[in-house]
Structure formats: C-alpha cells, structure tokens
CSV table of C-alpha atoms and ligand atoms in Angstrom, one decimal:
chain,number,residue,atom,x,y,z
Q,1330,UNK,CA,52.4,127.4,143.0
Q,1331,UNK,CA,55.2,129.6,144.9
Q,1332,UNK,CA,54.2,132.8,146.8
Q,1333,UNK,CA,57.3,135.4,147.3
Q,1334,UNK,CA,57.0,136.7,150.7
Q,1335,UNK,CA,57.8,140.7,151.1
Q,1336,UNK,CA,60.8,141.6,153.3
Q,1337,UNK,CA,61.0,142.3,156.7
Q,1338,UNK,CA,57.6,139.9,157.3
Q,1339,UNK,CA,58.0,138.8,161.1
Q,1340,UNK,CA,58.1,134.8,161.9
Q,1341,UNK,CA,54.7,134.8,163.6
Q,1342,UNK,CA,53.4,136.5,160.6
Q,1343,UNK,CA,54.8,133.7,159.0
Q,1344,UNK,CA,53.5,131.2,160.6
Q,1345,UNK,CA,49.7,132.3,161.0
Q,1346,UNK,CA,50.1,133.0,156.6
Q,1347,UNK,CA,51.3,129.1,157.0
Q,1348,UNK,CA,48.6,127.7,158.6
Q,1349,UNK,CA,46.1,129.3,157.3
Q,1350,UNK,CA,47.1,128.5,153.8
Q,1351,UNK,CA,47.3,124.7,154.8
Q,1352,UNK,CA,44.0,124.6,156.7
Q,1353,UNK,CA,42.6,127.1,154.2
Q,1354,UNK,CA,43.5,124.7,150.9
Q,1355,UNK,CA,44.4,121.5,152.2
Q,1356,UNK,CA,48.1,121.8,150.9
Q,1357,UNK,CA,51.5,121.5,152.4
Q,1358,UNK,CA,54.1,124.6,152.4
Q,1359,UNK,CA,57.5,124.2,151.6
Q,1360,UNK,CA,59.5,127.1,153.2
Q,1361,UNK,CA,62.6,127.9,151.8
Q,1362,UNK,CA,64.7,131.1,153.5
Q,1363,UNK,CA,67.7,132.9,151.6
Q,1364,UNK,CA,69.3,135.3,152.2
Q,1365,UNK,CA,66.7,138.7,152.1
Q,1366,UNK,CA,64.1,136.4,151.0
Q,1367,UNK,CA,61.7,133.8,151.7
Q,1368,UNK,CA,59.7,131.5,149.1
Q,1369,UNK,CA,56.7,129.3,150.1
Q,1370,UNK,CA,56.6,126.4,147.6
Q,1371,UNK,CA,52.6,125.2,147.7
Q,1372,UNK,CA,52.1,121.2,147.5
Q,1373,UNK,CA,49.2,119.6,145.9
Q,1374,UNK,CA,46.0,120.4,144.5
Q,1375,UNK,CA,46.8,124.1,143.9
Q,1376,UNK,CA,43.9,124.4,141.6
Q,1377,UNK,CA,41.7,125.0,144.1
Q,1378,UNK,CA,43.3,128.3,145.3
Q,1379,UNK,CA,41.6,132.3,145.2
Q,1380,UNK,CA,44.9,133.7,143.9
Q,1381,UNK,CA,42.9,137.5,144.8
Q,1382,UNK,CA,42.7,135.9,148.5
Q,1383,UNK,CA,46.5,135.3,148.3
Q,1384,UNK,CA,47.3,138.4,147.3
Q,1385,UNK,CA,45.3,140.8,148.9
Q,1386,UNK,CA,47.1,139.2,152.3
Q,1387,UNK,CA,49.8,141.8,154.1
Q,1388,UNK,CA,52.7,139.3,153.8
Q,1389,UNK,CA,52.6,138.5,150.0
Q,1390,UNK,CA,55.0,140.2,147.7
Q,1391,UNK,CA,54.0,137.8,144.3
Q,1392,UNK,CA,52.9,134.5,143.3
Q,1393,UNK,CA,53.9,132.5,140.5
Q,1394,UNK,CA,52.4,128.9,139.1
Q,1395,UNK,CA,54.3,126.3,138.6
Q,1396,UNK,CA,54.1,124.0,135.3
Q,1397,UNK,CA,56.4,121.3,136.1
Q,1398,UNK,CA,54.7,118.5,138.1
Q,1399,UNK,CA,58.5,118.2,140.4
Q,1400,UNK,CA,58.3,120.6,142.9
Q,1401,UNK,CA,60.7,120.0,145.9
Q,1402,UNK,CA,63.4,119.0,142.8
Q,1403,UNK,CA,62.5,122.4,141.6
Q,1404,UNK,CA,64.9,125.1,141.4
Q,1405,UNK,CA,61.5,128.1,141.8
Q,1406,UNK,CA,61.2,126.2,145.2
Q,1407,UNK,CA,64.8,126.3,146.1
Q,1408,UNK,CA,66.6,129.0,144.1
Q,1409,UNK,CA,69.9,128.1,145.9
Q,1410,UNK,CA,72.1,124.7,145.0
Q,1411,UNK,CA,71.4,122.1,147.5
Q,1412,UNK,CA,74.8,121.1,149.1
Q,1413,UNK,CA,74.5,117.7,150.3
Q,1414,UNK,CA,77.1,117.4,153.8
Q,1415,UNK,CA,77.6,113.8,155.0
Q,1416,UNK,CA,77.9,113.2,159.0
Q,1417,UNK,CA,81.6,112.7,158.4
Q,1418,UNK,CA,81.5,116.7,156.7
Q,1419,UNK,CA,82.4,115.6,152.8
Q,1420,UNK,CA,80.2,118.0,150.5
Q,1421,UNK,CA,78.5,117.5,147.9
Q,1422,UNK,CA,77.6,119.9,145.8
Q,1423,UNK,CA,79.5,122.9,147.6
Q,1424,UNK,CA,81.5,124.2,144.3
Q,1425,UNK,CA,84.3,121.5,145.1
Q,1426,UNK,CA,84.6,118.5,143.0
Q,1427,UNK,CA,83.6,115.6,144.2
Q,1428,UNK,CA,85.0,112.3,142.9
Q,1429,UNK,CA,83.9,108.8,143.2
Q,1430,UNK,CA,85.7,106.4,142.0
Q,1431,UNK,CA,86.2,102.4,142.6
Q,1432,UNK,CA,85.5,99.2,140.8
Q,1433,UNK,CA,82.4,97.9,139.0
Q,1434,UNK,CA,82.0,95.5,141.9
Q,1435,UNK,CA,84.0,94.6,144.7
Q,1436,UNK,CA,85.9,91.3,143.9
Q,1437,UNK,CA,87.5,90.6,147.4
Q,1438,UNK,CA,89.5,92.2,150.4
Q,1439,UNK,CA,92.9,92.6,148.5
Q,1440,UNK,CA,91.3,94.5,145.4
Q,1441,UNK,CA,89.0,96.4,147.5
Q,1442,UNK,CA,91.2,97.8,149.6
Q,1443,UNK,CA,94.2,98.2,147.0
Q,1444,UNK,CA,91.8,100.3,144.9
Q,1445,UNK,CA,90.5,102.1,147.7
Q,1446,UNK,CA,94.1,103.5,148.7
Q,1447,UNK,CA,95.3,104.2,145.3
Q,1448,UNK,CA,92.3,106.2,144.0
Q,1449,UNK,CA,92.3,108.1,147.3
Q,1450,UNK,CA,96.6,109.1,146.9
Q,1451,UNK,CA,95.0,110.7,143.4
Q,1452,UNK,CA,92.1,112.8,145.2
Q,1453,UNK,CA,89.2,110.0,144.6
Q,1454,UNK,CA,87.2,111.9,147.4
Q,1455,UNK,CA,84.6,108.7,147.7
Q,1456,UNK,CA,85.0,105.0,147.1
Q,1457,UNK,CA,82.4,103.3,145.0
Q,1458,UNK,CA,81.9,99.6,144.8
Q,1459,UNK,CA,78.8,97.4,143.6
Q,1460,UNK,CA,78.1,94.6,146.2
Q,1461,UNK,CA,74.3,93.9,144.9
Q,1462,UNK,CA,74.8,93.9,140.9
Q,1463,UNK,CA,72.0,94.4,138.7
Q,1464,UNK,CA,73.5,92.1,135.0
Q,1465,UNK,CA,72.2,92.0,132.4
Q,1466,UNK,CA,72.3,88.0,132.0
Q,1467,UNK,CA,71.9,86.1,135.6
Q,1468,UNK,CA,74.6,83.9,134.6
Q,1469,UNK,CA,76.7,86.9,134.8
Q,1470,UNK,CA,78.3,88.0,137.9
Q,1471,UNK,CA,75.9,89.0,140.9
Q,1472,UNK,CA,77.7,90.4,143.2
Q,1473,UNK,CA,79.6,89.5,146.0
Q,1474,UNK,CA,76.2,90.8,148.3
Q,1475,UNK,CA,76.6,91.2,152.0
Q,1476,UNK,CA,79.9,89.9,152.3
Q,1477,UNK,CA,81.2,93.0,149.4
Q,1478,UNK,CA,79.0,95.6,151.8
Q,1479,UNK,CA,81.6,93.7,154.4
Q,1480,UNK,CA,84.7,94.8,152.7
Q,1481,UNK,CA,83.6,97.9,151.6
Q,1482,UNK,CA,83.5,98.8,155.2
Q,1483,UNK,CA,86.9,97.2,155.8
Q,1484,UNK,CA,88.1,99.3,152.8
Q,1485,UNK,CA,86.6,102.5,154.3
Q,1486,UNK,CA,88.3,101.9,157.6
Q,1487,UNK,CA,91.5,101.3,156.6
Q,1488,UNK,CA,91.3,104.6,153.8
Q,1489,UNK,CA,88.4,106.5,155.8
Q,1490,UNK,CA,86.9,106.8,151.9
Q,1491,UNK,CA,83.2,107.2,152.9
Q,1492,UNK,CA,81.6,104.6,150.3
Q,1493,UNK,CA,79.0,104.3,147.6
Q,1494,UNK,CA,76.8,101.3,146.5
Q,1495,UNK,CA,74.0,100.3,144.7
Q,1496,UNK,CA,70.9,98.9,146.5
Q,1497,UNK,CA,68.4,96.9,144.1
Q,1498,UNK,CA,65.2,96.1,146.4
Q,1499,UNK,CA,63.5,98.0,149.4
Q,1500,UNK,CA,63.8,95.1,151.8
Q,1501,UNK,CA,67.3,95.6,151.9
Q,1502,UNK,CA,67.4,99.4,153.6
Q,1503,UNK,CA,68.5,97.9,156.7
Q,1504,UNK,CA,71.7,95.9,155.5
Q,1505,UNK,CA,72.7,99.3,153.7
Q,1506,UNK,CA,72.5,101.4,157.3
Q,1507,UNK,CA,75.9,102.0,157.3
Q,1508,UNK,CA,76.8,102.7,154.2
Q,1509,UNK,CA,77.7,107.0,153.6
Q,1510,UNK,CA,75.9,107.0,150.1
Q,1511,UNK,CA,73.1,104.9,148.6
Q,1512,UNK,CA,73.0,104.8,144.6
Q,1513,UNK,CA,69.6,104.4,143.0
Q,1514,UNK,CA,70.8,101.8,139.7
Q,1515,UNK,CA,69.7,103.4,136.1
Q,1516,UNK,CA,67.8,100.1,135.7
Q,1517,UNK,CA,65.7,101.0,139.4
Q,1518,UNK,CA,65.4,104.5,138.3
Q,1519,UNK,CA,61.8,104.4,138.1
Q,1520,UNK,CA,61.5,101.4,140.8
Q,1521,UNK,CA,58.6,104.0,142.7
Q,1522,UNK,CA,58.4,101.4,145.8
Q,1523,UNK,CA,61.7,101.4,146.3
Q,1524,UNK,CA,62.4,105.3,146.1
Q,1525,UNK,CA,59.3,105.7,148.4
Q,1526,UNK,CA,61.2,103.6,151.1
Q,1527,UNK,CA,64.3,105.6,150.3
Q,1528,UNK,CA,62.5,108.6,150.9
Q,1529,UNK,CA,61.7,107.7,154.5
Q,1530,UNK,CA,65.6,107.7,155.7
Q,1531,UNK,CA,67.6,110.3,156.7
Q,1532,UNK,CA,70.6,109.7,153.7
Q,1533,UNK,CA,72.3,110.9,150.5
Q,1534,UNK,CA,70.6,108.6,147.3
Q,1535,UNK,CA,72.6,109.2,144.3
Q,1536,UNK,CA,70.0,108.9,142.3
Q,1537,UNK,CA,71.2,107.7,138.0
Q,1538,UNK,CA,69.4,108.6,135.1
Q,1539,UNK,CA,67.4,105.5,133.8
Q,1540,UNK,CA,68.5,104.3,130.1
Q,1541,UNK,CA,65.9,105.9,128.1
Q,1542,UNK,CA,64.5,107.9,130.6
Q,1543,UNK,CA,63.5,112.1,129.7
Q,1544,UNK,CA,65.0,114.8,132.3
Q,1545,UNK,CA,61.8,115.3,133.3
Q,1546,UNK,CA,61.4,111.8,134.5
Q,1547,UNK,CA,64.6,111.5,136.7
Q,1548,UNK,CA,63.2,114.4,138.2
Q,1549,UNK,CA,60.4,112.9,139.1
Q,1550,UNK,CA,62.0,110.1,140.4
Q,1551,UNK,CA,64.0,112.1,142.8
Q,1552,UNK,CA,60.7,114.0,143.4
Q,1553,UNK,CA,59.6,110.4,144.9
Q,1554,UNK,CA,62.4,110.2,147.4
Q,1555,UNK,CA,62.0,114.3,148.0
Q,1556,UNK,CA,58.1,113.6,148.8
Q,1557,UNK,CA,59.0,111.1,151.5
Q,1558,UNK,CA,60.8,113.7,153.3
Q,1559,UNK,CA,64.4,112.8,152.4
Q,1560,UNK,CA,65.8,115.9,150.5
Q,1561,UNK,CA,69.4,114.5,149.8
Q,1562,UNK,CA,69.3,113.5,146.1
Q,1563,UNK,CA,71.8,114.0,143.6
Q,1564,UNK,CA,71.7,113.3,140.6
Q,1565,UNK,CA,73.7,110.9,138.4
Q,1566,UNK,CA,74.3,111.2,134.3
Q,1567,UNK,CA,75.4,108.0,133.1
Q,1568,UNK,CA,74.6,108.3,129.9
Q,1569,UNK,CA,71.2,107.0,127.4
Q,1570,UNK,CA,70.0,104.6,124.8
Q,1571,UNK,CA,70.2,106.1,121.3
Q,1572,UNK,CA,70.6,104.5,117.6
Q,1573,UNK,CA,74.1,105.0,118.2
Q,1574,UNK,CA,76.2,101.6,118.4
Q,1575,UNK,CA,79.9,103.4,118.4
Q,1576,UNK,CA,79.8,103.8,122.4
Q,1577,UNK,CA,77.5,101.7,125.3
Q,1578,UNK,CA,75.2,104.6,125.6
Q,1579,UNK,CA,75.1,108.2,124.6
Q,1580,UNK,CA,77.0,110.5,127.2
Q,1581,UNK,CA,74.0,113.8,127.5
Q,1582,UNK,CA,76.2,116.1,128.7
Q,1583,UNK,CA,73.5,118.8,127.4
Q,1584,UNK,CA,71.6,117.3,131.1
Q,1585,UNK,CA,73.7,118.9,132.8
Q,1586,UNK,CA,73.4,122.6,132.4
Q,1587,UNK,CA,69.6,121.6,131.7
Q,1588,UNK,CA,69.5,120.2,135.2
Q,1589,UNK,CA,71.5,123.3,136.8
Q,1590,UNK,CA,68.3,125.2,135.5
Q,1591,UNK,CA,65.8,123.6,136.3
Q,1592,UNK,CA,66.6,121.9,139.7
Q,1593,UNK,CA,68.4,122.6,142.9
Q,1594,UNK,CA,70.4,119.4,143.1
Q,1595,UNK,CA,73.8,118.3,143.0
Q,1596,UNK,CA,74.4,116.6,139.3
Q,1597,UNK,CA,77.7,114.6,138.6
Q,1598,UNK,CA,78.6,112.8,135.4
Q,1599,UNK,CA,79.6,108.8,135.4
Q,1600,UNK,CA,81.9,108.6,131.9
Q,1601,UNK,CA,82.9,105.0,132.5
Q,1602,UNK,CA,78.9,103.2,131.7
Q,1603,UNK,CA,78.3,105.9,129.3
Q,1604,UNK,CA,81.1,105.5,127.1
Q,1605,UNK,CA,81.7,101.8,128.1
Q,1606,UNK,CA,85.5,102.3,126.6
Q,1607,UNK,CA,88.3,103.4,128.9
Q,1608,UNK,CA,89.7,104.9,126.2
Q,1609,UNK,CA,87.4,107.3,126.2
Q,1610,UNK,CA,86.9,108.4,130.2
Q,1611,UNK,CA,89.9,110.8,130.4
Q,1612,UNK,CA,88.2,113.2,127.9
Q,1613,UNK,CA,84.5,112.9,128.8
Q,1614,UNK,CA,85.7,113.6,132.3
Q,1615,UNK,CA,87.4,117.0,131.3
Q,1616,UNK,CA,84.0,117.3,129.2
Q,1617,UNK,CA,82.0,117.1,131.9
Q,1618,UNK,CA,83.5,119.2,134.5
Q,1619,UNK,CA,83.5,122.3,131.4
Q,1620,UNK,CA,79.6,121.4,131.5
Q,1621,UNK,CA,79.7,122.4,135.8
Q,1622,UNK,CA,78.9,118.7,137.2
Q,1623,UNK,CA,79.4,118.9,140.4
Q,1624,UNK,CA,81.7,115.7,140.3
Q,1625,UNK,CA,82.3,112.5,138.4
Q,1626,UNK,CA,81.9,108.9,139.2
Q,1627,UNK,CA,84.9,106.6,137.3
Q,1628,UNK,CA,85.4,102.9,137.3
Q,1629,UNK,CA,88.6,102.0,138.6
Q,1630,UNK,CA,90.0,98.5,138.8
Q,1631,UNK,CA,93.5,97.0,139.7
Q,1632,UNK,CA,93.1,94.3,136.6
Q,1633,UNK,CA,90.9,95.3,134.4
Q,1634,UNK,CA,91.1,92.5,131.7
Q,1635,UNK,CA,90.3,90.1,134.1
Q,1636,UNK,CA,87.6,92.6,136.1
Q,1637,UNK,CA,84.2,90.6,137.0
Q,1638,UNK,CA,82.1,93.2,135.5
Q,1639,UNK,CA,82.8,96.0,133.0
Q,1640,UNK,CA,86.6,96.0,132.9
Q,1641,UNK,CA,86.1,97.6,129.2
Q,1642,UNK,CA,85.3,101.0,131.0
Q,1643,UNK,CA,87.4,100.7,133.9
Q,1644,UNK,CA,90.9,102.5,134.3
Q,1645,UNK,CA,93.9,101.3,135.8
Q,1646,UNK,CA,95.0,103.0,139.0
Q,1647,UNK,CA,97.7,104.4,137.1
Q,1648,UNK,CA,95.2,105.6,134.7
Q,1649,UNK,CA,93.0,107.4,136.7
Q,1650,UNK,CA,95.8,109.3,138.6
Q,1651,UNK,CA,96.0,110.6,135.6
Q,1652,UNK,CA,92.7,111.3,134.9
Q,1653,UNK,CA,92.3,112.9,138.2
Q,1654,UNK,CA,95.2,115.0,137.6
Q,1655,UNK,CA,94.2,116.8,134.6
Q,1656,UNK,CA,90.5,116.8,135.9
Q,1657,UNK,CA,91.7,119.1,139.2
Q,1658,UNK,CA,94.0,121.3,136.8
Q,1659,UNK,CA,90.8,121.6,134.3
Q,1660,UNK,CA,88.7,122.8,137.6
Q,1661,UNK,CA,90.7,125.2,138.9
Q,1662,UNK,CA,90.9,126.9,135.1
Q,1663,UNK,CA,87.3,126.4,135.0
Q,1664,UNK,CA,86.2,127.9,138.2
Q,1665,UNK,CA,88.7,131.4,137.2
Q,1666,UNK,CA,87.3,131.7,134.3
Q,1667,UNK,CA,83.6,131.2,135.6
Q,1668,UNK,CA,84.4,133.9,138.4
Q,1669,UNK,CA,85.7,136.4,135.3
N,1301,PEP,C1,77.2,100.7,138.3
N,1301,PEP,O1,77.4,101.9,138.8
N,1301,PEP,O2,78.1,99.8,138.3
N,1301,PEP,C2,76.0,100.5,137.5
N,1301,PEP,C3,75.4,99.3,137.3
N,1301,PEP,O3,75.6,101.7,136.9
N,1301,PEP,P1,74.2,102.0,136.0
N,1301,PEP,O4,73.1,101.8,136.9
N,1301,PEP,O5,74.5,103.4,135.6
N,1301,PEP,O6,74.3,101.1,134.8
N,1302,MN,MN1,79.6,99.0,136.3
C-alpha cells in the first residue's frame, strides 16, 4: 500500500502519521520525498489496515494498493530513477551511459591491465573482470580467485577504472570489501542467502537476470537485497533460455522498457553472454541503448581465440573502440530526439 501525503504537511506531522501507522499496524514506512510531494510506501501485512482510518487523517491526500509483491524495487514507491553514485562520484543511472567493459576473467597482470587501459582510451567508464567463475563444467576454467581480485586492484590503480566482479558465495563478502561494484551471477540470481548478506552492506550489486527467470522474479531478487537495507541494485539483462539454438541465449530487450515501468532502478544490457557471438555485440549494443538502458556491459579481451573463458563473445580492443564509438554517437542522437 502507498499513501500520498497532501502538500505543505509539516515534518512533525509527518512523523507522528509515521509512528502511528507503524505502531498502529505493525508495518514499516518507506518515505520517499520529491520534489512537491511525499509518498509513504507501507511494508508488510497491509491487509490488516482501516483504509477509512487512513483516510479520514488530516495529512492524507490518497492511497493506493499495491499488487506486485516487490515493493522497495517498485517504481509507486519511488517514482523517481534511482541514480546509483559510487564513493569515487561515477553515476549510475544519472542519464549518462555507463559502460563496463573487460574480460570474461582476468588471466594475469599483463592482460588485465592492457585491457583495462585500452577500454578506458575508448570511454569503458568501469572495468569488469571475473576472478570467482561460475563454469559450466569444473574442469573448465575457475578463476584466477583471490589472486585475480589482486590484479584487478592493480589494474584499477594504474587506470583508476573503478572495477566489477562476480561474487559466488556469502562467505566471501569480506575478500570483496574493496571492490567498487559487486555482480550477482545469472546462475546466483535467486541464491536468497547470499542476496540477504548482500543486502546488509553498504554497496552497488549489479544484480543479472537468471537464465529462465520472469521480470517479476529478478525483481524480487533485488527486492531481497532492497529488504536488507541496501538500496543500490541495478539491474543487469543478459539475456534468456528459449527454443532458440541460433544465439547463446535470447537478448529481451522488451525488459528493458518493461523494467523502466515498473521499477526505479538502474537497468543496463550485457550483449556479449546473450548473443555469445562477437559478431553480433556491435549491433545489440546500438539496440539496447535505443531501448534507454542505462549502460552496457561488453567482454573485451586482448586475444580472444585463446581467451580462458568465452572468447566467442569477446571483442578485441580494437573492436570495441569501435563499438564504443558508434554507441556514444547513437546516445547523443538518442537523447535529442527523446528531449524533442
Ligand atoms: C560473466 O559476467 O562473466 C558471467 C558469468 O555472466 P552471467 O552470469 O550473465 O552468465
Ligand atoms: Mn563471461
């Protein structure tokens, strides 16, 4: 349930409707203030409530109910976009596009840091790099572990590329302190211990869509790390499972307008796991900044033939200046003709 609050309602009026509410219902109130109005966004058993009490009090310009079982990821509890600003003042989220970009994993100090440089010259605004790697077969490639987190901190000083990598258990919160953005895997999407432990720090969790998971469900997921108390979730399409063989998964582009509706939170698009073809990055890139993500996340790899993990998606550095190029030039047309 949301109650509109009427104008020009003083703090301490406020705060006594608050409490009272809480004590009242047993529910927690989620306060949101914009600009000439105020929304209280009820938690938890709201079936118990007099809506003729609600509104008969002096503060109360409406109330609405609200189906969908998210509630902090809602956009009726938030109505404006969630910008997402990182202690070192990158934004996400803030109309700007933000791109992350690096390899599948990090491979050692040379490629790491040769990657890192060369995606920031073409505007990569974040370095990604998987140190923990969730394979499909565990005689696959796991990782490089703490010694990758290692160089991705060498790679970030030497660039200043805050970085982003994927965590795979709870246990592990504490070896990821220093990292600028934590990314929730597709395949720990619905890992519900682990979000629960992510919801009790104080960082961004790019949060990806599971493979066969509904909108609805990702939501919910980042509901998990939103209940905890950590409201710094964005949200990552990266493509699902569908009959089709032609491409890795199915890039659902459609998700994110859908999400833009229904949620608050930042949404970008990762084209290189949802086409699995580097062939096809360029264009699903350009695709997904014409469907308003609020930035992309692209493979990148100095060799990727001989790339540990998914050097079929990843671009050459040479490639993805080139990418980045015509992604920028496609953003600027975008945004002028969005403002027309
Ligand atoms: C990755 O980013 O390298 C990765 C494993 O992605 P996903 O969880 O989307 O498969
Ligand atoms: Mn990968």
């Amino acid at each position: 349930m949301i109650i509109i609050i009427k104008q020009n309602v003083s703090k301490d009026q406020l705060t006594v409707f608050k409490a009272n509410l809480e004590e009242k219902y047993n529910v927690k109130v989620n306060t949101w203030v914009g600009v000439g109005s105020t929304v209280l966004g009820l938690i938890g058993d709201t079936t118990q409530i007099d809506e003729d009490w609600v509104n008969a009090q002096d503060v109360v310009e409406k109330i609405k109910r609200v189906q969908e079982p998210y509630k902090k990821a809602n956009r009726k509890f938030h109505p404006d976009n969630t910008v997402i600003e990182l202690p070192t003042g990158q934004k996400i989220g803030d109309g700007n596009l933000c791109i992350m970009a690096g390899p599948c994993s990090v491979e050692s100090e040379e490629q790491i840091n040769y990657v890192a440089q060369r995606v920031k010259d073409s505007g990569a605004t974040f370095l990604r790099g998987g140190a923990f790697k969730p394979r499909t077969s565990p005689y696959s490639f796991q990782g490089l572990k703490a010694e990758g987190l290692d160089l991705l901190k060498g790679a970030r000083k030497v660039t200043g590329l805050p970085i982003v990598t994927e965590i795979m258990r709870a246990s592990h919160i504490d070896m990821f302190e220093s990292v600028d953005i934590i990314q929730v895997g597709a395949r720990n999407m619905q890992n519900f211990e682990l979000l629960k432990e992510l919801g009790r720090i104080d960082k961004p969790i790019l949060l990806k869509r599971g493979l066969s998971n509904t909108i609805e469900e990702w939501l919910m997921s980042a509901e998990y790390i939103m209940a905890g108390g950590n409201s710094k979730v964005i949200l990552c399409e990266r493509g699902i499972r569908t009959y089709e063989t032609a491409t890795r998964n199915t890039l659902d582009l459609s998700a994110v307008p859908v999400i833009k509706k229904l949620s608050h939170l930042p949404v970008i698009v990762d084209p290189s796991h949802a086409t699995g073809k580097s062939s096809l990055v360029e264009q699903m890139s350009l695709a997904a900044v014409a469907a308003g993500a609020d930035g992309l996340m692209i493979e990148v790899h100095n060799d990727p033939k001989h790339a540990l993990s998914d050097g079929a998606q990843s671009l050459t550095p040479d490639q993805f200046d080139s990418v980045a190029r015509k992604v920028f030039a496609l953003k600027k047309a975008y945004d002028l003709i969005m403002a027309e």
